Amino acid sequence: MVELLRENDPHLAIVPYNDENSKIFERLKQYLCEVIPYEIEVEHIGSTSVPGLGGRNIIDVLILIEKGLMSRVVSLLESKGFRYNPSASNPYEKLFLSGQYKYESNKEKHVHIHVTYPGSIEHREKVLFRDYLERNPKEAKKYYEFKKKCMREANSNPSKYRKLKDSYIKAILERARKS
């Protein structure tokens, strides 16, 4: 049985790529499609979606849904144990949730869920970033090394870590747009 639990502290270390995350994502995708009673698309984004790219070992999920239904999906996911994070959200573009996904009786994975609508800036940029790194393994390797450096500098503080990565991510997106 698949269930969601309340959020615990996420992993605050950069770890090598683990292909098990793709299998966990597929289970999570199936679960989300079962519990959300609307037409949705579910995409695997973030580091765990790019073969060979290490990261924080958190599965990032992009849920695409009609714009007017975004808040309903958030309410539904909150009722399943996810926590809505308004400070990481933009009510017109993206709503963000996080939590622990229990994929086996004794195993769980921290997940981040980005709820947006098809064609939004959030949708386009997350997919562009993922696809560019998939096509450019050398760039993905550089990004992995940069992320390890950022985590050391941030002293495992997630907010500081994200801020340190921000300009690098923007530079990758700029290269991706030109390719």
mmCIF file with all atom_site columns, C-alpha atoms in Angstrom, residues 1-176:
data_model
loop_
_atom_site.group_PDB
_atom_site.id
_atom_site.type_symbol
_atom_site.label_atom_id
_atom_site.label_alt_id
_atom_site.label_comp_id
_atom_site.label_asym_id
_atom_site.label_entity_id
_atom_site.label_seq_id
_atom_site.pdbx_PDB_ins_code
_atom_site.Cartn_x
_atom_site.Cartn_y
_atom_site.Cartn_z
_atom_site.occupancy
_atom_site.B_iso_or_equiv
_atom_site.pdbx_formal_charge
_atom_site.auth_seq_id
_atom_site.auth_comp_id
_atom_site.auth_asym_id
_atom_site.auth_atom_id
_atom_site.pdbx_PDB_model_num
ATOM 1   C CA . MET A 1 1   ? 0.000  0.000  0.000   1.00 0.00 ? 1   MET A CA 1
ATOM 2   C CA . VAL A 1 2   ? 1.200  3.485  -0.858  1.00 0.00 ? 2   VAL A CA 1
ATOM 3   C CA . GLU A 1 3   ? 0.794  6.215  1.723   1.00 0.00 ? 3   GLU A CA 1
ATOM 4   C CA . LEU A 1 4   ? 2.141  9.641  2.507   1.00 0.00 ? 4   LEU A CA 1
ATOM 5   C CA . LEU A 1 5   ? 3.497  10.653 5.875   1.00 0.00 ? 5   LEU A CA 1
ATOM 6   C CA . ARG A 1 6   ? 4.121  14.012 7.501   1.00 0.00 ? 6   ARG A CA 1
ATOM 7   C CA . GLU A 1 7   ? 7.302  15.767 6.487   1.00 0.00 ? 7   GLU A CA 1
ATOM 8   C CA . ASN A 1 8   ? 10.547 14.973 8.294   1.00 0.00 ? 8   ASN A CA 1
ATOM 9   C CA . ASP A 1 9   ? 13.833 16.783 7.845   1.00 0.00 ? 9   ASP A CA 1
ATOM 10  C CA . PRO A 1 10  ? 15.076 16.316 4.276   1.00 0.00 ? 10  PRO A CA 1
ATOM 11  C CA . HIS A 1 11  ? 18.478 14.896 3.471   1.00 0.00 ? 11  HIS A CA 1
ATOM 12  C CA . LEU A 1 12  ? 21.015 17.684 3.729   1.00 0.00 ? 12  LEU A CA 1
ATOM 13  C CA . ALA A 1 13  ? 23.862 16.077 1.831   1.00 0.00 ? 13  ALA A CA 1
ATOM 14  C CA . ILE A 1 14  ? 24.754 15.692 -1.832  1.00 0.00 ? 14  ILE A CA 1
ATOM 15  C CA . VAL A 1 15  ? 24.866 12.036 -2.827  1.00 0.00 ? 15  VAL A CA 1
ATOM 16  C CA . PRO A 1 16  ? 25.709 10.200 -6.076  1.00 0.00 ? 16  PRO A CA 1
ATOM 17  C CA . TYR A 1 17  ? 22.984 9.312  -8.564  1.00 0.00 ? 17  TYR A CA 1
ATOM 18  C CA . ASN A 1 18  ? 20.786 6.350  -7.609  1.00 0.00 ? 18  ASN A CA 1
ATOM 19  C CA . ASP A 1 19  ? 18.693 4.778  -10.387 1.00 0.00 ? 19  ASP A CA 1
ATOM 20  C CA . GLU A 1 20  ? 16.284 3.438  -7.733  1.00 0.00 ? 20  GLU A CA 1
ATOM 21  C CA . ASN A 1 21  ? 14.824 6.965  -7.630  1.00 0.00 ? 21  ASN A CA 1
ATOM 22  C CA . SER A 1 22  ? 13.344 6.525  -11.116 1.00 0.00 ? 22  SER A CA 1
ATOM 23  C CA . LYS A 1 23  ? 11.473 3.432  -9.931  1.00 0.00 ? 23  LYS A CA 1
ATOM 24  C CA . ILE A 1 24  ? 10.254 5.253  -6.819  1.00 0.00 ? 24  ILE A CA 1
ATOM 25  C CA . PHE A 1 25  ? 9.105  8.147  -9.008  1.00 0.00 ? 25  PHE A CA 1
ATOM 26  C CA . GLU A 1 26  ? 7.046  5.754  -11.164 1.00 0.00 ? 26  GLU A CA 1
ATOM 27  C CA . ARG A 1 27  ? 5.275  4.449  -8.050  1.00 0.00 ? 27  ARG A CA 1
ATOM 28  C CA . LEU A 1 28  ? 4.672  7.988  -6.819  1.00 0.00 ? 28  LEU A CA 1
ATOM 29  C CA . LYS A 1 29  ? 3.356  9.020  -10.242 1.00 0.00 ? 29  LYS A CA 1
ATOM 30  C CA . GLN A 1 30  ? 0.899  6.127  -10.224 1.00 0.00 ? 30  GLN A CA 1
ATOM 31  C CA . TYR A 1 31  ? -0.231 7.067  -6.714  1.00 0.00 ? 31  TYR A CA 1
ATOM 32  C CA . LEU A 1 32  ? -0.733 10.733 -7.634  1.00 0.00 ? 32  LEU A CA 1
ATOM 33  C CA . CYS A 1 33  ? -2.754 9.789  -10.714 1.00 0.00 ? 33  CYS A CA 1
ATOM 34  C CA . GLU A 1 34  ? -4.947 7.567  -8.531  1.00 0.00 ? 34  GLU A CA 1
ATOM 35  C CA . VAL A 1 35  ? -5.624 10.110 -5.760  1.00 0.00 ? 35  VAL A CA 1
ATOM 36  C CA . ILE A 1 36  ? -6.013 13.264 -7.868  1.00 0.00 ? 36  ILE A CA 1
ATOM 37  C CA . PRO A 1 37  ? -9.457 13.124 -9.517  1.00 0.00 ? 37  PRO A CA 1
ATOM 38  C CA . TYR A 1 38  ? -8.544 15.510 -12.339 1.00 0.00 ? 38  TYR A CA 1
ATOM 39  C CA . GLU A 1 39  ? -6.700 15.161 -15.614 1.00 0.00 ? 39  GLU A CA 1
ATOM 40  C CA . ILE A 1 40  ? -3.024 15.694 -14.779 1.00 0.00 ? 40  ILE A CA 1
ATOM 41  C CA . GLU A 1 41  ? 0.425  15.142 -16.214 1.00 0.00 ? 41  GLU A CA 1
ATOM 42  C CA . VAL A 1 42  ? 3.170  14.090 -13.824 1.00 0.00 ? 42  VAL A CA 1
ATOM 43  C CA . GLU A 1 43  ? 6.830  14.603 -14.710 1.00 0.00 ? 43  GLU A CA 1
ATOM 44  C CA . HIS A 1 44  ? 10.036 13.666 -12.922 1.00 0.00 ? 44  HIS A CA 1
ATOM 45  C CA . ILE A 1 45  ? 12.264 16.743 -12.642 1.00 0.00 ? 45  ILE A CA 1
ATOM 46  C CA . GLY A 1 46  ? 15.294 17.760 -10.596 1.00 0.00 ? 46  GLY A CA 1
ATOM 47  C CA . SER A 1 47  ? 18.570 15.924 -10.076 1.00 0.00 ? 47  SER A CA 1
ATOM 48  C CA . THR A 1 48  ? 17.074 12.486 -9.485  1.00 0.00 ? 48  THR A CA 1
ATOM 49  C CA . SER A 1 49  ? 15.501 12.637 -12.965 1.00 0.00 ? 49  SER A CA 1
ATOM 50  C CA . VAL A 1 50  ? 18.831 13.036 -14.797 1.00 0.00 ? 50  VAL A CA 1
ATOM 51  C CA . PRO A 1 51  ? 20.788 9.784  -15.227 1.00 0.00 ? 51  PRO A CA 1
ATOM 52  C CA . GLY A 1 52  ? 24.206 10.118 -13.601 1.00 0.00 ? 52  GLY A CA 1
ATOM 53  C CA . LEU A 1 53  ? 23.472 13.397 -11.782 1.00 0.00 ? 53  LEU A CA 1
ATOM 54  C CA . GLY A 1 54  ? 23.863 13.314 -8.022  1.00 0.00 ? 54  GLY A CA 1
ATOM 55  C CA . GLY A 1 55  ? 21.954 15.582 -5.695  1.00 0.00 ? 55  GLY A CA 1
ATOM 56  C CA . ARG A 1 56  ? 20.114 15.839 -2.388  1.00 0.00 ? 56  ARG A CA 1
ATOM 57  C CA . ASN A 1 57  ? 18.336 12.517 -3.008  1.00 0.00 ? 57  ASN A CA 1
ATOM 58  C CA . ILE A 1 58  ? 14.956 14.240 -3.027  1.00 0.00 ? 58  ILE A CA 1
ATOM 59  C CA . ILE A 1 59  ? 12.486 13.329 -5.758  1.00 0.00 ? 59  ILE A CA 1
ATOM 60  C CA . ASP A 1 60  ? 11.112 16.429 -7.465  1.00 0.00 ? 60  ASP A CA 1
ATOM 61  C CA . VAL A 1 61  ? 7.764  16.038 -9.178  1.00 0.00 ? 61  VAL A CA 1
ATOM 62  C CA . LEU A 1 62  ? 6.025  18.429 -11.545 1.00 0.00 ? 62  LEU A CA 1
ATOM 63  C CA . ILE A 1 63  ? 2.233  18.131 -11.639 1.00 0.00 ? 63  ILE A CA 1
ATOM 64  C CA . LEU A 1 64  ? 0.628  19.876 -14.606 1.00 0.00 ? 64  LEU A CA 1
ATOM 65  C CA . ILE A 1 65  ? -3.044 20.718 -14.243 1.00 0.00 ? 65  ILE A CA 1
ATOM 66  C CA . GLU A 1 66  ? -5.541 23.297 -15.431 1.00 0.00 ? 66  GLU A CA 1
ATOM 67  C CA . LYS A 1 67  ? -4.655 26.590 -13.727 1.00 0.00 ? 67  LYS A CA 1
ATOM 68  C CA . GLY A 1 68  ? -8.005 26.911 -11.958 1.00 0.00 ? 68  GLY A CA 1
ATOM 69  C CA . LEU A 1 69  ? -7.568 23.520 -10.272 1.00 0.00 ? 69  LEU A CA 1
ATOM 70  C CA . MET A 1 70  ? -4.095 24.074 -8.796  1.00 0.00 ? 70  MET A CA 1
ATOM 71  C CA . SER A 1 71  ? -5.302 25.022 -5.303  1.00 0.00 ? 71  SER A CA 1
ATOM 72  C CA . ARG A 1 72  ? -7.682 22.042 -5.213  1.00 0.00 ? 72  ARG A CA 1
ATOM 73  C CA . VAL A 1 73  ? -4.776 19.694 -5.901  1.00 0.00 ? 73  VAL A CA 1
ATOM 74  C CA . VAL A 1 74  ? -2.786 21.327 -3.103  1.00 0.00 ? 74  VAL A CA 1
ATOM 75  C CA . SER A 1 75  ? -5.676 20.870 -0.645  1.00 0.00 ? 75  SER A CA 1
ATOM 76  C CA . LEU A 1 76  ? -6.023 17.235 -1.661  1.00 0.00 ? 76  LEU A CA 1
ATOM 77  C CA . LEU A 1 77  ? -2.289 16.581 -1.242  1.00 0.00 ? 77  LEU A CA 1
ATOM 78  C CA . GLU A 1 78  ? -2.313 18.313 2.147   1.00 0.00 ? 78  GLU A CA 1
ATOM 79  C CA . SER A 1 79  ? -5.036 15.882 3.218   1.00 0.00 ? 79  SER A CA 1
ATOM 80  C CA . LYS A 1 80  ? -2.655 13.059 2.222   1.00 0.00 ? 80  LYS A CA 1
ATOM 81  C CA . GLY A 1 81  ? 0.143  14.343 4.476   1.00 0.00 ? 81  GLY A CA 1
ATOM 82  C CA . PHE A 1 82  ? 2.051  16.769 2.288   1.00 0.00 ? 82  PHE A CA 1
ATOM 83  C CA . ARG A 1 83  ? 2.851  20.220 3.619   1.00 0.00 ? 83  ARG A CA 1
ATOM 84  C CA . TYR A 1 84  ? 2.130  23.297 1.516   1.00 0.00 ? 84  TYR A CA 1
ATOM 85  C CA . ASN A 1 85  ? 4.959  25.846 1.581   1.00 0.00 ? 85  ASN A CA 1
ATOM 86  C CA . PRO A 1 86  ? 3.653  29.318 0.654   1.00 0.00 ? 86  PRO A CA 1
ATOM 87  C CA . SER A 1 87  ? 7.134  30.891 0.823   1.00 0.00 ? 87  SER A CA 1
ATOM 88  C CA . ALA A 1 88  ? 8.319  28.572 -1.983  1.00 0.00 ? 88  ALA A CA 1
ATOM 89  C CA . SER A 1 89  ? 5.174  29.178 -4.019  1.00 0.00 ? 89  SER A CA 1
ATOM 90  C CA . ASN A 1 90  ? 3.867  31.805 -6.411  1.00 0.00 ? 90  ASN A CA 1
ATOM 91  C CA . PRO A 1 91  ? 0.060  31.613 -6.378  1.00 0.00 ? 91  PRO A CA 1
ATOM 92  C CA . TYR A 1 92  ? -0.155 32.615 -10.063 1.00 0.00 ? 92  TYR A CA 1
ATOM 93  C CA . GLU A 1 93  ? 2.552  30.266 -11.323 1.00 0.00 ? 93  GLU A CA 1
ATOM 94  C CA . LYS A 1 94  ? 3.500  27.415 -8.980  1.00 0.00 ? 94  LYS A CA 1
ATOM 95  C CA . LEU A 1 95  ? 2.361  25.895 -5.705  1.00 0.00 ? 95  LEU A CA 1
ATOM 96  C CA . PHE A 1 96  ? 4.941  23.898 -3.741  1.00 0.00 ? 96  PHE A CA 1
ATOM 97  C CA . LEU A 1 97  ? 4.514  21.009 -1.315  1.00 0.00 ? 97  LEU A CA 1
ATOM 98  C CA . SER A 1 98  ? 6.897  18.611 0.372   1.00 0.00 ? 98  SER A CA 1
ATOM 99  C CA . GLY A 1 99  ? 6.712  15.486 2.467   1.00 0.00 ? 99  GLY A CA 1
ATOM 100 C CA . GLN A 1 100 ? 7.696  11.880 2.961   1.00 0.00 ? 100 GLN A CA 1
ATOM 101 C CA . TYR A 1 101 ? 6.416  9.315  0.469   1.00 0.00 ? 101 TYR A CA 1
ATOM 102 C CA . LYS A 1 102 ? 6.229  5.791  1.866   1.00 0.00 ? 102 LYS A CA 1
ATOM 103 C CA . TYR A 1 103 ? 6.867  3.493  -1.096  1.00 0.00 ? 103 TYR A CA 1
ATOM 104 C CA . GLU A 1 104 ? 7.390  0.249  0.820   1.00 0.00 ? 104 GLU A CA 1
ATOM 105 C CA . SER A 1 105 ? 6.381  -0.780 4.325   1.00 0.00 ? 105 SER A CA 1
ATOM 106 C CA . ASN A 1 106 ? 9.749  0.223  5.752   1.00 0.00 ? 106 ASN A CA 1
ATOM 107 C CA . LYS A 1 107 ? 11.057 2.695  3.155   1.00 0.00 ? 107 LYS A CA 1
ATOM 108 C CA . GLU A 1 108 ? 10.237 6.314  2.481   1.00 0.00 ? 108 GLU A CA 1
ATOM 109 C CA . LYS A 1 109 ? 11.610 9.099  0.323   1.00 0.00 ? 109 LYS A CA 1
ATOM 110 C CA . HIS A 1 110 ? 11.492 12.857 0.722   1.00 0.00 ? 110 HIS A CA 1
ATOM 111 C CA . VAL A 1 111 ? 9.647  14.458 -2.197  1.00 0.00 ? 111 VAL A CA 1
ATOM 112 C CA . HIS A 1 112 ? 9.036  17.967 -3.466  1.00 0.00 ? 112 HIS A CA 1
ATOM 113 C CA . ILE A 1 113 ? 5.907  18.555 -5.536  1.00 0.00 ? 113 ILE A CA 1
ATOM 114 C CA . HIS A 1 114 ? 5.625  21.544 -7.859  1.00 0.00 ? 114 HIS A CA 1
ATOM 115 C CA . VAL A 1 115 ? 2.025  22.118 -9.010  1.00 0.00 ? 115 VAL A CA 1
ATOM 116 C CA . THR A 1 116 ? 1.651  24.332 -12.078 1.00 0.00 ? 116 THR A CA 1
ATOM 117 C CA . TYR A 1 117 ? -0.234 24.574 -15.343 1.00 0.00 ? 117 TYR A CA 1
ATOM 118 C CA . PRO A 1 118 ? 0.896  23.442 -18.820 1.00 0.00 ? 118 PRO A CA 1
ATOM 119 C CA . GLY A 1 119 ? 3.057  26.036 -20.558 1.00 0.00 ? 119 GLY A CA 1
ATOM 120 C CA . SER A 1 120 ? 3.819  28.066 -17.420 1.00 0.00 ? 120 SER A CA 1
ATOM 121 C CA . ILE A 1 121 ? 7.303  29.498 -16.987 1.00 0.00 ? 121 ILE A CA 1
ATOM 122 C CA . GLU A 1 122 ? 7.843  26.984 -14.166 1.00 0.00 ? 122 GLU A CA 1
ATOM 123 C CA . HIS A 1 123 ? 6.855  24.104 -16.463 1.00 0.00 ? 123 HIS A CA 1
ATOM 124 C CA . ARG A 1 124 ? 9.002  25.262 -19.379 1.00 0.00 ? 124 ARG A CA 1
ATOM 125 C CA . GLU A 1 125 ? 12.102 25.993 -17.276 1.00 0.00 ? 125 GLU A CA 1
ATOM 126 C CA . LYS A 1 126 ? 12.027 22.792 -15.194 1.00 0.00 ? 126 LYS A CA 1
ATOM 127 C CA . VAL A 1 127 ? 11.702 20.621 -18.305 1.00 0.00 ? 127 VAL A CA 1
ATOM 128 C CA . LEU A 1 128 ? 14.276 22.650 -20.272 1.00 0.00 ? 128 LEU A CA 1
ATOM 129 C CA . PHE A 1 129 ? 16.783 22.339 -17.413 1.00 0.00 ? 129 PHE A CA 1
ATOM 130 C CA . ARG A 1 130 ? 16.245 18.579 -17.033 1.00 0.00 ? 130 ARG A CA 1
ATOM 131 C CA . ASP A 1 131 ? 16.385 17.868 -20.763 1.00 0.00 ? 131 ASP A CA 1
ATOM 132 C CA . TYR A 1 132 ? 19.508 19.996 -21.269 1.00 0.00 ? 132 TYR A CA 1
ATOM 133 C CA . LEU A 1 133 ? 21.393 18.178 -18.500 1.00 0.00 ? 133 LEU A CA 1
ATOM 134 C CA . GLU A 1 134 ? 20.272 14.795 -19.885 1.00 0.00 ? 134 GLU A CA 1
ATOM 135 C CA . ARG A 1 135 ? 21.696 15.737 -23.303 1.00 0.00 ? 135 ARG A CA 1
ATOM 136 C CA . ASN A 1 136 ? 24.907 17.183 -21.815 1.00 0.00 ? 136 ASN A CA 1
ATOM 137 C CA . PRO A 1 137 ? 26.455 14.731 -19.330 1.00 0.00 ? 137 PRO A CA 1
ATOM 138 C CA . LYS A 1 138 ? 29.617 16.863 -18.957 1.00 0.00 ? 138 LYS A CA 1
ATOM 139 C CA . GLU A 1 139 ? 27.470 19.816 -17.926 1.00 0.00 ? 139 GLU A CA 1
ATOM 140 C CA . ALA A 1 140 ? 25.573 17.561 -15.497 1.00 0.00 ? 140 ALA A CA 1
ATOM 141 C CA . LYS A 1 141 ? 28.863 16.410 -13.955 1.00 0.00 ? 141 LYS A CA 1
ATOM 142 C CA . LYS A 1 142 ? 30.009 20.039 -13.495 1.00 0.00 ? 142 LYS A CA 1
ATOM 143 C CA . TYR A 1 143 ? 26.675 20.875 -11.915 1.00 0.00 ? 143 TYR A CA 1
ATOM 144 C CA . TYR A 1 144 ? 27.007 17.927 -9.515  1.00 0.00 ? 144 TYR A CA 1
ATOM 145 C CA . GLU A 1 145 ? 30.468 19.109 -8.428  1.00 0.00 ? 145 GLU A CA 1
ATOM 146 C CA . PHE A 1 146 ? 29.159 22.656 -8.022  1.00 0.00 ? 146 PHE A CA 1
ATOM 147 C CA . LYS A 1 147 ? 26.281 21.402 -5.863  1.00 0.00 ? 147 LYS A CA 1
ATOM 148 C CA . LYS A 1 148 ? 28.703 19.575 -3.551  1.00 0.00 ? 148 LYS A CA 1
ATOM 149 C CA . LYS A 1 149 ? 30.718 22.780 -3.193  1.00 0.00 ? 149 LYS A CA 1
ATOM 150 C CA . CYS A 1 150 ? 27.557 24.796 -2.465  1.00 0.00 ? 150 CYS A CA 1
ATOM 151 C CA . MET A 1 151 ? 26.403 22.352 0.208   1.00 0.00 ? 151 MET A CA 1
ATOM 152 C CA . ARG A 1 152 ? 29.796 22.591 1.944   1.00 0.00 ? 152 ARG A CA 1
ATOM 153 C CA . GLU A 1 153 ? 29.692 26.401 1.804   1.00 0.00 ? 153 GLU A CA 1
ATOM 154 C CA . ALA A 1 154 ? 26.087 26.446 3.017   1.00 0.00 ? 154 ALA A CA 1
ATOM 155 C CA . ASN A 1 155 ? 27.025 24.227 5.963   1.00 0.00 ? 155 ASN A CA 1
ATOM 156 C CA . SER A 1 156 ? 24.024 22.025 5.068   1.00 0.00 ? 156 SER A CA 1
ATOM 157 C CA . ASN A 1 157 ? 21.567 24.941 5.342   1.00 0.00 ? 157 ASN A CA 1
ATOM 158 C CA . PRO A 1 158 ? 18.935 24.315 2.613   1.00 0.00 ? 158 PRO A CA 1
ATOM 159 C CA . SER A 1 159 ? 18.015 27.999 2.107   1.00 0.00 ? 159 SER A CA 1
ATOM 160 C CA . LYS A 1 160 ? 21.620 29.096 1.770   1.00 0.00 ? 160 LYS A CA 1
ATOM 161 C CA . TYR A 1 161 ? 22.323 26.118 -0.508  1.00 0.00 ? 161 TYR A CA 1
ATOM 162 C CA . ARG A 1 162 ? 19.502 27.119 -2.881  1.00 0.00 ? 162 ARG A CA 1
ATOM 163 C CA . LYS A 1 163 ? 20.698 30.742 -2.966  1.00 0.00 ? 163 LYS A CA 1
ATOM 164 C CA . LEU A 1 164 ? 24.258 29.670 -3.769  1.00 0.00 ? 164 LEU A CA 1
ATOM 165 C CA . LYS A 1 165 ? 23.019 27.559 -6.707  1.00 0.00 ? 165 LYS A CA 1
ATOM 166 C CA . ASP A 1 166 ? 20.662 30.177 -8.125  1.00 0.00 ? 166 ASP A CA 1
ATOM 167 C CA . SER A 1 167 ? 23.007 32.055 -10.491 1.00 0.00 ? 167 SER A CA 1
ATOM 168 C CA . TYR A 1 168 ? 24.565 28.800 -11.723 1.00 0.00 ? 168 TYR A CA 1
ATOM 169 C CA . ILE A 1 169 ? 21.116 27.409 -12.548 1.00 0.00 ? 169 ILE A CA 1
ATOM 170 C CA . LYS A 1 170 ? 20.253 30.620 -14.410 1.00 0.00 ? 170 LYS A CA 1
ATOM 171 C CA . ALA A 1 171 ? 23.467 30.270 -16.440 1.00 0.00 ? 171 ALA A CA 1
ATOM 172 C CA . ILE A 1 172 ? 22.613 26.657 -17.328 1.00 0.00 ? 172 ILE A CA 1
ATOM 173 C CA . LEU A 1 173 ? 19.107 27.724 -18.381 1.00 0.00 ? 173 LEU A CA 1
ATOM 174 C CA . GLU A 1 174 ? 20.583 30.444 -20.576 1.00 0.00 ? 174 GLU A CA 1
ATOM 175 C CA . ARG A 1 175 ? 22.864 27.908 -22.307 1.00 0.00 ? 175 ARG A CA 1
ATOM 176 C CA . ALA A 1 176 ? 19.912 25.533 -22.670 1.00 0.00 ? 176 ALA A CA 1
#
